[in-house]
Tab-separated table of C-alpha atoms in Angstrom:
chain	number	residue	atom	x	y	z
A	1	MET	CA	0.127	-0.052	-0.446
A	2	THR	CA	1.129	3.565	-0.781
A	3	ASP	CA	1.953	6.035	1.636
A	4	GLN	CA	-0.552	8.007	0.421
A	5	ALA	CA	-3.199	5.242	1.061
A	6	VAL	CA	-1.559	5.098	4.708
A	7	ALA	CA	-2.148	9.013	6.007
A	8	ASN	CA	-5.982	9.375	3.760
A	9	PRO	CA	-8.194	6.533	4.829
A	10	VAL	CA	-10.602	6.719	1.662
A	11	HIS	CA	-8.042	6.181	-0.479
A	12	ALA	CA	-7.334	2.934	2.154
A	13	PHE	CA	-10.640	2.112	1.134
A	14	ILE	CA	-10.336	2.352	-2.647
A	15	ALA	CA	-7.037	0.739	-2.856
A	16	ASP	CA	-8.473	-1.953	0.232
A	17	THR	CA	-11.763	-2.076	-2.656
A	18	VAL	CA	-9.751	-2.615	-5.855
A	19	LYS	CA	-7.279	-5.675	-4.587
A	20	GLY	CA	-10.335	-7.177	-2.743
A	21	HIS	CA	-13.056	-7.257	-6.153
A	22	ASP	CA	-11.983	-8.254	-10.072
A	23	VAL	CA	-13.863	-5.681	-11.319
A	24	VAL	CA	-15.035	-2.466	-9.681
A	25	LEU	CA	-16.851	0.327	-11.243
A	26	PHE	CA	-16.734	3.721	-8.550
A	27	MET	CA	-20.098	5.261	-10.379
A	28	LYS	CA	-22.794	7.604	-9.143
A	29	GLY	CA	-25.537	4.953	-7.702
A	30	THR	CA	-25.782	1.805	-7.667
A	31	PRO	CA	-25.446	-0.678	-10.923
A	32	ASP	CA	-29.545	-1.214	-10.283
A	33	ALA	CA	-30.131	2.490	-10.223
A	34	PRO	CA	-26.577	4.308	-12.217
A	35	ARG	CA	-27.997	8.426	-11.261
A	36	CYS	CA	-25.958	10.119	-14.363
A	37	GLY	CA	-26.235	8.696	-18.175
A	38	PHE	CA	-22.006	8.344	-17.802
A	39	SER	CA	-22.703	5.615	-15.189
A	40	SER	CA	-25.172	3.814	-16.872
A	41	LEU	CA	-23.644	4.087	-20.136
A	42	ALA	CA	-20.485	2.252	-18.003
A	43	VAL	CA	-22.740	-0.098	-16.461
A	44	GLN	CA	-23.998	-1.168	-19.694
A	45	ILE	CA	-21.001	-2.115	-21.204
A	46	LEU	CA	-20.130	-4.053	-18.627
A	47	ASP	CA	-23.519	-6.185	-18.534
A	48	HIS	CA	-23.154	-6.812	-22.338
A	49	VAL	CA	-20.256	-8.036	-22.158
A	50	GLY	CA	-21.520	-10.254	-19.169
A	51	ALA	CA	-18.262	-9.108	-16.296
A	52	PRO	CA	-19.234	-9.505	-13.119
A	53	PHE	CA	-18.495	-6.447	-11.182
A	54	VAL	CA	-18.408	-4.496	-8.076
A	55	GLY	CA	-20.682	-1.408	-7.753
A	56	VAL	CA	-19.799	1.961	-5.567
A	57	ASP	CA	-21.809	4.230	-4.904
A	58	VAL	CA	-19.160	7.380	-4.635
A	59	LEU	CA	-22.687	9.887	-4.245
A	60	GLN	CA	-22.917	8.169	-0.544
A	61	ASP	CA	-20.271	10.104	1.152
A	62	GLU	CA	-18.767	12.932	-0.800
A	63	ALA	CA	-14.529	12.167	0.803
A	64	LEU	CA	-14.673	9.383	-1.544
A	65	ARG	CA	-16.064	11.136	-4.571
A	66	ASP	CA	-13.819	13.583	-4.232
A	67	GLY	CA	-10.796	10.362	-3.366
A	68	ILE	CA	-11.477	8.262	-5.911
A	69	LYS	CA	-9.965	11.298	-8.508
A	70	THR	CA	-6.997	11.942	-6.802
A	71	PHE	CA	-6.755	8.166	-6.013
A	72	SER	CA	-6.474	8.185	-9.829
A	73	ASP	CA	-5.936	10.965	-10.575
A	74	TRP	CA	-8.940	11.430	-13.177
A	75	PRO	CA	-11.531	14.517	-12.877
A	76	THR	CA	-14.502	12.727	-13.403
A	77	ILE	CA	-16.951	9.125	-12.386
A	78	PRO	CA	-17.126	6.613	-13.619
A	79	GLN	CA	-14.345	4.699	-12.817
A	80	LEU	CA	-13.470	1.517	-14.033
A	81	TYR	CA	-11.003	-0.887	-12.403
A	82	VAL	CA	-10.044	-4.246	-13.674
A	83	LYS	CA	-7.541	-6.618	-11.642
A	84	GLY	CA	-6.587	-3.290	-9.158
A	85	GLU	CA	-5.385	-1.148	-12.271
A	86	PHE	CA	-7.207	1.838	-13.304
A	87	VAL	CA	-8.994	1.362	-16.970
A	88	GLY	CA	-10.565	4.257	-17.050
A	89	GLY	CA	-14.234	6.500	-17.443
A	90	SER	CA	-16.902	6.329	-19.153
A	91	ASP	CA	-15.548	7.175	-23.105
A	92	ILE	CA	-12.645	5.036	-22.806
A	93	VAL	CA	-14.834	2.020	-21.554
A	94	ARG	CA	-16.824	2.583	-24.466
A	95	GLU	CA	-14.530	3.630	-26.853
A	96	MET	CA	-12.162	0.204	-25.496
A	97	PHE	CA	-15.576	-1.685	-25.806
A	98	SER	CA	-16.603	-0.549	-29.632
A	99	ALA	CA	-12.861	-1.927	-30.800
A	100	GLY	CA	-13.411	-5.219	-28.655
A	101	GLU	CA	-10.636	-4.171	-26.465
A	102	LEU	CA	-12.786	-3.997	-23.368
A	103	GLN	CA	-13.336	-7.953	-23.407
A	104	THR	CA	-9.301	-8.630	-24.514
A	105	LEU	CA	-8.378	-6.790	-21.524
A	106	LEU	CA	-10.969	-8.452	-19.417
A	107	ALA	CA	-10.080	-11.806	-21.066
A	108	ASP	CA	-6.622	-11.033	-20.291
A	109	LYS	CA	-6.925	-10.776	-17.042
A	110	GLY	CA	-8.561	-13.878	-16.353
A	111	VAL	CA	-12.121	-12.340	-15.520
A	112	PRO	CA	-15.000	-14.579	-16.424
A	113	LEU	CA	-17.177	-13.023	-18.903
A	114	GLY	CA	-20.077	-14.926	-18.667
A	115	ASP	CA	-23.994	-14.785	-20.515
A	116	ALA	CA	-25.246	-11.502	-21.344
A	117	ASP	CA	-28.612	-12.175	-21.134
A	118	ALA	CA	-27.717	-13.966	-17.847
């Protein structure tokens, strides 16, 4: 864990969360009830490729909403992490999905992709 994560409990929570789950989406709202269009799009893409993921609602905690931006040095939400690695926001996820790169990344990282209709 980085010194920054130790000094910042929000960063420690984020680090533990991305370490403890294969795919994590820090988003506005929940996977069942996204509260912004960009979060909704990211959820739809992950559901479409059949990737199991954990959604973390940053709207529940202002410190988390600010902390995720400094943790990744990325200014927008949602943010996707795969196997502990920051992938990007909604635009990057959409572009990667359209090019087939998201599916390849998930498969290469060993994330089991299920049936999109499951």
